[in-house]
Coordinates of C-alpha atoms in Angstrom, one line a residue:
M14 CA 0.0 0.0 0.0
A15 CA 2.9 2.3 0.6
S16 CA 3.4 5.3 -1.6
N17 CA 6.9 6.8 -1.7
D18 CA 9.1 9.1 -3.8
W19 CA 12.3 7.0 -3.6
F20 CA 14.5 9.5 -5.4
S21 CA 13.4 12.9 -4.3
R22 CA 16.8 14.5 -4.2
R23 CA 17.2 17.8 -6.1
G24 CA 18.9 17.7 -9.4
F25 CA 18.9 16.2 -12.9
L26 CA 20.1 12.5 -12.9
G27 CA 20.7 11.4 -16.5
A28 CA 21.5 8.0 -18.0
G29 CA 25.2 8.0 -17.2
A30 CA 24.8 9.4 -13.8
A31 CA 22.0 7.0 -12.9
V32 CA 24.1 4.0 -13.9
A33 CA 27.1 5.2 -12.0
A34 CA 25.1 6.1 -8.9
T35 CA 23.3 2.7 -8.9
A36 CA 26.5 0.8 -9.4
A37 CA 28.2 2.7 -6.6
F38 CA 25.3 2.2 -4.2
A39 CA 25.1 -1.5 -4.9
A40 CA 28.9 -1.9 -4.5
R41 CA 28.8 -0.1 -1.2
L42 CA 25.9 -2.1 0.2
S43 CA 27.5 -5.4 -1.0
A44 CA 30.7 -4.5 0.7
E45 CA 28.9 -3.7 3.9
A46 CA 26.8 -6.9 3.6
E47 CA 29.8 -9.1 3.1
A48 CA 31.4 -7.6 6.2
G49 CA 28.2 -8.7 8.0
S50 CA 28.3 -8.8 11.8
S51 CA 32.0 -8.4 12.0
T52 CA 31.5 -4.7 11.4
N53 CA 28.3 -4.5 13.4
P54 CA 28.4 -6.7 16.5
A55 CA 24.7 -5.7 17.2
L56 CA 23.5 -7.2 14.0
S57 CA 21.0 -10.0 14.8
P58 CA 21.8 -13.5 13.6
A59 CA 18.7 -13.5 11.3
I60 CA 19.8 -10.3 9.6
A61 CA 23.5 -11.4 9.4
A62 CA 22.3 -14.6 7.6
L63 CA 20.5 -12.7 4.8
P64 CA 21.9 -13.3 1.3
V65 CA 23.4 -10.5 -0.8
L66 CA 21.0 -10.2 -3.7
S67 CA 22.1 -7.0 -5.5
G68 CA 24.4 -9.0 -7.9
Q69 CA 21.3 -10.7 -9.4
A70 CA 19.9 -7.4 -10.8
R71 CA 20.4 -6.7 -14.5
P72 CA 20.5 -3.1 -15.7
F73 CA 18.2 -2.1 -18.6
T74 CA 20.0 -1.4 -21.8
A75 CA 19.6 1.4 -24.3
A76 CA 18.2 -1.1 -26.8
E77 CA 15.5 -2.1 -24.4
R78 CA 14.5 1.6 -23.9
Q79 CA 14.6 2.1 -27.7
S80 CA 12.1 -0.7 -28.1
R81 CA 9.8 1.1 -25.6
I82 CA 10.0 4.2 -27.7
E83 CA 8.9 2.2 -30.7
R84 CA 6.0 0.8 -28.7
A85 CA 5.0 4.3 -27.8
R86 CA 5.1 5.4 -31.4
S87 CA 2.7 2.5 -32.3
L88 CA 0.3 3.6 -29.6
M89 CA 0.6 7.2 -30.8
A90 CA -0.4 6.2 -34.3
A91 CA -3.3 4.2 -33.0
R92 CA -4.6 7.1 -30.9
K93 CA -3.8 9.7 -33.6
I94 CA -1.4 11.5 -31.3
D95 CA 1.5 13.2 -33.1
A96 CA 3.9 13.6 -30.1
I97 CA 4.1 13.2 -26.4
V98 CA 5.9 15.6 -24.0
L99 CA 7.5 14.5 -20.8
A100 CA 8.6 17.2 -18.4
N101 CA 10.4 17.7 -15.1
S102 CA 11.2 14.6 -13.1
T103 CA 8.6 12.2 -14.8
T104 CA 9.1 8.5 -14.3
S105 CA 8.2 8.1 -17.9
S106 CA 11.3 10.0 -19.1
V107 CA 13.4 7.5 -17.2
Y108 CA 11.3 4.6 -18.6
F109 CA 11.8 5.7 -22.2
A110 CA 15.2 7.4 -22.2
D111 CA 16.9 6.9 -18.8
L112 CA 16.6 10.7 -18.3
R113 CA 15.5 12.1 -14.9
L114 CA 14.2 15.6 -15.7
N115 CA 14.2 17.8 -12.6
G116 CA 14.7 21.5 -13.3
G117 CA 12.5 22.9 -10.6
E118 CA 10.8 26.0 -12.0
R119 CA 12.8 25.7 -15.3
L120 CA 11.3 23.5 -18.1
W121 CA 13.2 20.4 -19.1
A122 CA 11.1 18.5 -21.6
L123 CA 11.7 15.3 -23.6
V124 CA 9.6 15.3 -26.8
L125 CA 8.9 12.0 -28.5
P126 CA 7.2 12.5 -31.9
A127 CA 5.4 9.6 -33.6
R128 CA 7.2 10.0 -36.9
A129 CA 10.3 12.2 -36.3
R130 CA 13.4 12.4 -34.2
P131 CA 13.0 13.0 -30.5
F132 CA 14.4 16.2 -29.0
L133 CA 15.2 17.6 -25.5
V134 CA 14.3 21.1 -24.4
C135 CA 16.5 22.4 -21.6
P136 CA 18.1 25.6 -20.1
A137 CA 21.1 26.7 -22.2
F138 CA 23.5 26.7 -19.2
E139 CA 22.6 23.0 -18.7
E140 CA 23.1 21.9 -22.3
G141 CA 26.5 20.3 -21.7
R142 CA 25.2 18.2 -18.9
A143 CA 22.1 17.3 -20.9
R144 CA 24.2 16.1 -23.8
E145 CA 26.4 14.0 -21.6
S146 CA 23.3 12.2 -20.2
L147 CA 21.7 11.8 -23.6
A148 CA 24.9 10.2 -25.0
A149 CA 24.6 7.3 -22.6
G150 CA 21.0 6.5 -23.4
P151 CA 18.9 5.3 -26.4
L152 CA 18.8 8.7 -28.0
G153 CA 22.6 8.9 -28.3
K154 CA 25.2 11.6 -28.6
D155 CA 23.6 13.1 -31.7
A156 CA 20.2 13.7 -30.1
E157 CA 18.9 17.2 -30.8
V158 CA 18.9 19.6 -27.9
I159 CA 16.9 22.9 -28.1
A160 CA 18.4 25.2 -25.5
W161 CA 16.7 28.3 -24.2
Q162 CA 18.2 31.3 -22.5
E163 CA 16.9 32.5 -19.1
D164 CA 15.1 35.5 -20.8
E165 CA 13.4 33.3 -23.4
S166 CA 10.2 31.2 -23.4
P167 CA 11.0 27.5 -23.2
F168 CA 7.4 26.8 -24.2
A169 CA 7.8 28.7 -27.5
A170 CA 11.1 26.8 -28.0
L171 CA 9.2 23.5 -27.6
G172 CA 6.6 24.6 -30.1
K173 CA 9.4 25.5 -32.6
G174 CA 10.9 22.1 -32.2
L175 CA 7.5 20.6 -33.1
K176 CA 7.0 23.0 -36.0
D177 CA 10.4 22.1 -37.4
R178 CA 9.1 18.5 -37.5
G179 CA 6.0 19.4 -39.5
L180 CA 3.7 19.6 -36.5
Q181 CA 2.3 23.1 -36.9
A182 CA -1.2 21.9 -35.9
G183 CA -0.6 18.6 -34.4
V184 CA -2.2 16.6 -31.5
I185 CA 0.2 16.7 -28.5
G186 CA -0.1 14.5 -25.4
L187 CA 1.3 15.9 -22.1
D188 CA 2.4 13.6 -19.3
E189 CA -0.2 13.3 -16.5
N190 CA 2.4 14.3 -13.9
M191 CA 3.4 17.5 -15.6
K192 CA 3.1 20.7 -13.5
F193 CA 0.0 22.6 -14.3
V194 CA 2.0 25.8 -14.9
F195 CA 4.0 24.0 -17.6
A196 CA 0.9 22.4 -19.3
E197 CA -0.9 25.7 -19.4
S198 CA 2.2 27.6 -20.6
I199 CA 2.7 25.1 -23.4
R200 CA -0.9 25.6 -24.4
A201 CA -0.8 29.4 -24.3
A202 CA 2.4 29.6 -26.3
N203 CA 1.1 27.2 -28.9
P204 CA -2.6 27.8 -29.6
H205 CA -2.3 26.0 -32.9
L206 CA -1.7 22.7 -31.1
T207 CA -4.4 20.4 -29.8
I208 CA -3.4 19.4 -26.2
L209 CA -4.5 16.3 -24.5
S210 CA -3.3 13.6 -22.1
A211 CA -0.4 11.4 -23.0
S212 CA -1.6 8.6 -20.6
P213 CA -2.9 6.4 -23.4
V214 CA 0.7 6.2 -24.5
T215 CA 2.7 6.4 -21.3
A216 CA 0.5 4.2 -19.2
G217 CA -0.3 2.1 -22.2
C218 CA 3.3 1.1 -22.4
R219 CA 4.2 1.0 -18.7
M220 CA 1.1 -1.0 -17.6
I221 CA 2.4 -4.1 -19.5
K222 CA 5.6 -5.4 -18.0
D223 CA 8.1 -7.4 -20.1
A224 CA 10.2 -10.3 -18.9
H225 CA 13.1 -8.2 -17.7
E226 CA 10.7 -5.9 -15.7
I227 CA 9.0 -8.9 -14.1
E228 CA 12.4 -10.3 -13.2
C229 CA 13.2 -7.1 -11.3
L230 CA 9.9 -7.1 -9.6
R231 CA 10.2 -10.7 -8.6
L232 CA 13.7 -10.0 -7.1
A233 CA 12.4 -6.9 -5.3
S234 CA 9.5 -8.9 -3.8
R235 CA 11.7 -11.7 -2.7
A236 CA 14.2 -9.3 -1.1
T237 CA 11.4 -7.6 0.8
L238 CA 9.9 -10.8 2.1
L239 CA 13.3 -12.0 3.2
V240 CA 14.0 -8.7 5.0
Y241 CA 10.6 -8.9 6.7
R242 CA 11.2 -12.4 8.0
A243 CA 14.7 -11.5 9.3
V244 CA 13.3 -8.4 11.0
A245 CA 10.4 -10.5 12.5
Q246 CA 12.9 -13.0 13.9
S247 CA 14.9 -10.1 15.5
L248 CA 12.0 -8.5 17.3
K249 CA 11.9 -8.3 21.1
V250 CA 9.4 -7.0 23.7
G251 CA 10.2 -3.4 24.6
M252 CA 11.4 -2.4 21.1
A253 CA 10.1 0.9 19.8
T254 CA 9.3 1.7 16.2
G255 CA 12.6 3.5 15.9
D256 CA 14.4 0.3 16.9
V257 CA 12.6 -1.7 14.3
R258 CA 13.4 0.9 11.6
A259 CA 17.0 0.4 12.4
L260 CA 16.6 -3.4 11.9
I261 CA 14.9 -2.8 8.6
A262 CA 17.7 -0.5 7.4
A263 CA 20.3 -3.1 8.4
A264 CA 18.5 -5.9 6.7
Y265 CA 18.2 -3.9 3.4
R266 CA 21.9 -3.0 3.6
R267 CA 22.5 -6.8 3.9
V268 CA 20.6 -7.8 0.8
G269 CA 22.0 -4.8 -1.1
F270 CA 18.9 -2.9 -2.2
E271 CA 17.5 0.5 -1.1
G272 CA 14.3 0.0 0.8
E273 CA 12.3 0.9 3.8
A274 CA 9.2 -0.2 5.8
S275 CA 6.7 1.4 8.0
L276 CA 5.7 -0.4 11.3
N277 CA 2.5 0.1 13.2
I278 CA 1.6 -1.7 16.4
D279 CA -1.7 -2.7 18.1
E280 CA -4.5 -0.1 17.7
F281 CA -2.4 1.8 15.2
T282 CA -2.7 -1.1 12.7
A283 CA -6.4 -0.1 12.4
L284 CA -5.1 3.0 10.4
P285 CA -4.3 1.8 6.9
H286 CA -1.3 4.1 6.6
G287 CA -0.5 4.0 10.3
S288 CA 0.5 6.8 12.7
R289 CA 3.6 8.7 13.6
Q290 CA 2.9 8.4 17.3
P291 CA 5.5 6.5 19.4
Q292 CA 4.7 2.8 19.7
T293 CA 6.3 0.0 21.6
L294 CA 6.2 -3.8 21.3
R295 CA 4.8 -5.9 24.0
E296 CA 3.9 -9.5 24.4
G297 CA 0.9 -10.3 22.2
S298 CA 1.2 -7.1 20.1
I299 CA -0.1 -7.2 16.6
L300 CA 2.2 -5.6 14.0
M301 CA 1.9 -4.4 10.5
L302 CA 5.0 -4.1 8.2
D303 CA 4.4 -2.3 4.9
D304 CA 6.6 -1.1 2.0
G305 CA 9.3 -2.4 -0.2
C306 CA 12.5 -1.9 -2.1
L307 CA 13.9 -0.9 -5.5
V308 CA 15.6 -3.2 -8.0
E309 CA 16.8 -1.3 -11.1
G310 CA 14.1 1.3 -10.5
Y311 CA 11.3 -1.2 -9.9
N312 CA 9.3 -1.3 -6.6
S313 CA 8.0 -4.1 -4.5
D314 CA 5.1 -3.3 -2.2
I315 CA 4.4 -6.0 0.5
T316 CA 2.5 -5.9 3.8
R317 CA 2.7 -8.5 6.5
T318 CA 0.6 -8.4 9.6
F319 CA 1.6 -10.8 12.5
V320 CA 1.6 -11.2 16.2
L321 CA 4.5 -11.1 18.7
G322 CA 3.4 -14.1 20.6
K323 CA -0.1 -15.6 20.5
A324 CA -3.0 -14.2 18.5
T325 CA -6.5 -13.9 19.9
A326 CA -9.4 -15.9 18.4
R327 CA -10.8 -12.6 17.0
M328 CA -7.6 -11.7 15.3
N329 CA -7.4 -15.2 13.8
S330 CA -11.0 -15.0 12.4
V331 CA -10.3 -11.6 10.8
F332 CA -7.0 -12.9 9.4
D333 CA -8.8 -15.8 7.8
L334 CA -11.3 -13.5 6.1
V335 CA -8.5 -11.3 4.7
L336 CA -6.5 -14.2 3.5
G337 CA -9.7 -15.6 1.8
A338 CA -10.3 -12.2 0.1
Q339 CA -6.7 -12.1 -1.2
T340 CA -7.1 -15.6 -2.6
A341 CA -10.4 -14.7 -4.2
A342 CA -8.7 -11.9 -6.0
V343 CA -6.0 -14.2 -7.4
Q344 CA -8.7 -16.6 -8.6
R345 CA -10.7 -13.9 -10.3
A346 CA -7.8 -12.0 -12.0
R347 CA -7.1 -13.0 -15.5
P348 CA -6.9 -11.4 -19.0
G349 CA -10.1 -9.8 -20.1
V350 CA -11.6 -9.4 -16.6
P351 CA -12.6 -5.9 -15.6
T352 CA -10.4 -4.5 -12.8
A353 CA -13.5 -3.7 -10.8
D354 CA -14.5 -7.3 -10.8
V355 CA -11.4 -8.3 -8.9
D356 CA -12.0 -5.8 -6.2
A357 CA -15.6 -7.0 -6.0
A358 CA -14.5 -10.6 -5.6
A359 CA -12.3 -9.8 -2.6
R360 CA -14.7 -7.3 -1.1
K361 CA -17.5 -9.9 -1.2
V362 CA -15.5 -12.3 1.1
I363 CA -15.1 -9.5 3.7
V364 CA -18.6 -8.2 3.5
D365 CA -20.1 -11.7 3.6
G366 CA -17.9 -12.3 6.7
G367 CA -19.7 -9.6 8.6
Y368 CA -17.4 -6.6 7.9
G369 CA -19.5 -4.5 5.6
P370 CA -21.1 -3.0 3.8
G371 CA -18.9 -1.6 1.1
F372 CA -15.9 0.2 2.4
T373 CA -16.9 0.2 6.1
Y374 CA -14.1 -2.0 7.4
F375 CA -12.2 -2.7 4.1
S376 CA -11.8 1.0 3.6
H377 CA -9.6 1.2 0.5
R378 CA -9.4 -0.3 -3.0
L379 CA -8.1 -3.7 -3.4
G380 CA -4.9 -2.6 -5.1
H381 CA -2.8 -0.5 -7.4
G382 CA -0.5 -1.0 -10.3
I383 CA 3.2 -1.4 -9.4
G384 CA 6.3 -0.7 -11.5
M385 CA 8.7 2.2 -11.6
D386 CA 6.2 4.1 -9.5
M387 CA 4.9 2.5 -6.3
H388 CA 1.4 3.4 -7.4
E389 CA 0.7 3.5 -11.1
W390 CA -2.0 2.4 -13.6
P391 CA -4.2 0.3 -13.4
Y392 CA -6.1 0.0 -10.2
F393 CA -8.4 -2.6 -8.6
V394 CA -11.5 -0.6 -7.8
K395 CA -14.9 0.2 -9.2
N396 CA -15.1 3.3 -11.4
N397 CA -11.4 2.9 -12.2
M398 CA -11.4 5.2 -15.3
F399 CA -8.2 5.7 -17.1
G400 CA -9.6 8.9 -18.6
W401 CA -9.3 7.3 -22.0
E402 CA -10.9 3.9 -21.2
I403 CA -14.0 3.2 -19.1
A404 CA -14.1 -0.1 -17.0
P405 CA -10.6 -1.2 -18.0
R406 CA -9.8 -4.9 -18.3
L407 CA -6.8 -6.8 -17.3
R408 CA -4.1 -7.9 -19.7
A409 CA -1.2 -10.3 -19.4
G410 CA 1.8 -8.6 -18.1
M411 CA 0.0 -6.2 -15.8
L412 CA 1.2 -6.2 -12.2
L413 CA -0.8 -4.9 -9.3
S414 CA -0.9 -5.2 -5.5
D415 CA -3.4 -7.5 -4.0
E416 CA -4.0 -6.0 -0.5
P417 CA -7.3 -6.6 1.2
G418 CA -7.7 -5.5 4.8
I419 CA -10.0 -5.2 7.7
Y420 CA -9.6 -2.3 10.0
I421 CA -11.5 -2.2 13.4
P422 CA -11.1 1.3 14.9
G423 CA -9.6 1.3 18.4
E424 CA -8.7 -2.4 18.2
F425 CA -6.5 -3.6 15.3
G426 CA -6.3 -4.0 11.6
I427 CA -5.1 -6.8 9.4
R428 CA -3.8 -6.3 5.8
L429 CA -2.1 -8.8 3.6
E430 CA -0.3 -7.5 0.5
D431 CA 1.5 -9.4 -2.2
D432 CA 2.2 -8.3 -5.8
L433 CA 0.0 -10.0 -8.4
L434 CA 1.1 -10.7 -12.0
V435 CA -1.6 -11.3 -14.6
T436 CA -0.4 -14.2 -16.8
E437 CA -1.7 -15.5 -20.1
S438 CA -4.1 -17.9 -18.4
G439 CA -4.8 -16.4 -15.0
S440 CA -2.7 -14.7 -12.3
E441 CA 0.0 -15.4 -9.7
L442 CA 1.4 -13.8 -6.6
L443 CA 5.2 -13.1 -6.8
T444 CA 5.5 -14.1 -3.1
P445 CA 3.9 -16.9 -1.1
Q446 CA 0.9 -15.8 0.9
S447 CA 1.1 -15.5 4.7
P448 CA -0.3 -18.6 6.3
S449 CA -1.0 -17.2 9.8
L450 CA -0.6 -14.4 12.2
E451 CA 1.8 -16.4 14.4
D452 CA 4.0 -17.8 11.7
P453 CA 3.6 -15.5 8.6
F454 CA 6.7 -16.8 6.9
A455 CA 6.2 -20.5 7.4
N456 CA 5.7 -21.3 3.7
M457 CA 8.7 -19.4 2.3
G458 CA 10.9 -22.5 2.2

């Protein structure tokens, strides 16, 4: 369920810089992990025993990103869109070109025309850095850069780049995450253009994961579940949430990926996104761990709810309903099924079990798409409108969270979350389901 901006640091991180930063980070974490408990005598045996997994991750190549651009072009043609514009720190610019565009109030824009060469719009004083980043990616060192001076309009410069490609009166799609001020300024500076959403193209590409993306997501999910198990085995009565965060950080350092997790205890588990209030573990506490890690830019998102000690009969009965709802979603999800139907299948189990109606106790949608963003298209919920498609249906290669929950105010909440892959004939979870509150990792092998 977690929603995080993993890389919120200020600056423009291009292809070459991204590869170098990722390699350096992995190397540092691997070195720390290999050192293990010898450099940290307080490291618990369970965390010290975690495997180093970072070496299993494969970077994405320029050729892979170029194939994504070609896919985008085919979707543009089908939707009669002449070009898409990705601006200022959009995940999609990384997806297509390994370019992280972050210019603050200054416009950086990657423009991908359907039938012409892409180009980049950037501040003139940043042109050298922009070209360095472009050279390492699929657009190459000869990619065109349109540079604008501080006293010039970048929005007019963008329009000129389109005009030079024969798009004096074209249909232009803008990325859904673009700043409003940029979108309106592009429109005002180019009244001859028809402006609409680029989501049919950007989400249309990113919703369907290829084999390499699924490989990264499987690895991220495996790493997260291994970390959760090691942390659970290291817990002790009297630990505060800060102590557990330190265990989580140590565990992710051990496996070699950047990750985090939120922890909520007892009555705070009844808040789906928890609380910042200080919380301390005691015998019989119910805990909820939620979040994930990044593998080559792809997120896991997993929740485990379990008890430190013995669960009550009421807790176990709620757990059984939530587990049944999660299983019902897996059984319903397959290509061609409306996303709303999967939410309905899970919600029916919970409502029929006495925790209804509607969103009364299962207070959020069943799940969200997962990929380079922790939350992205599509979503398991009724009235899930893409904006270009009503009542969207599942397709093979989609990957979403399956995270039903029951939240009883003032008592406790239970959520189980695993990441669900839609296959050619049905669906599967990337991680084994939790079998119980008292031994949630028993079926991991």
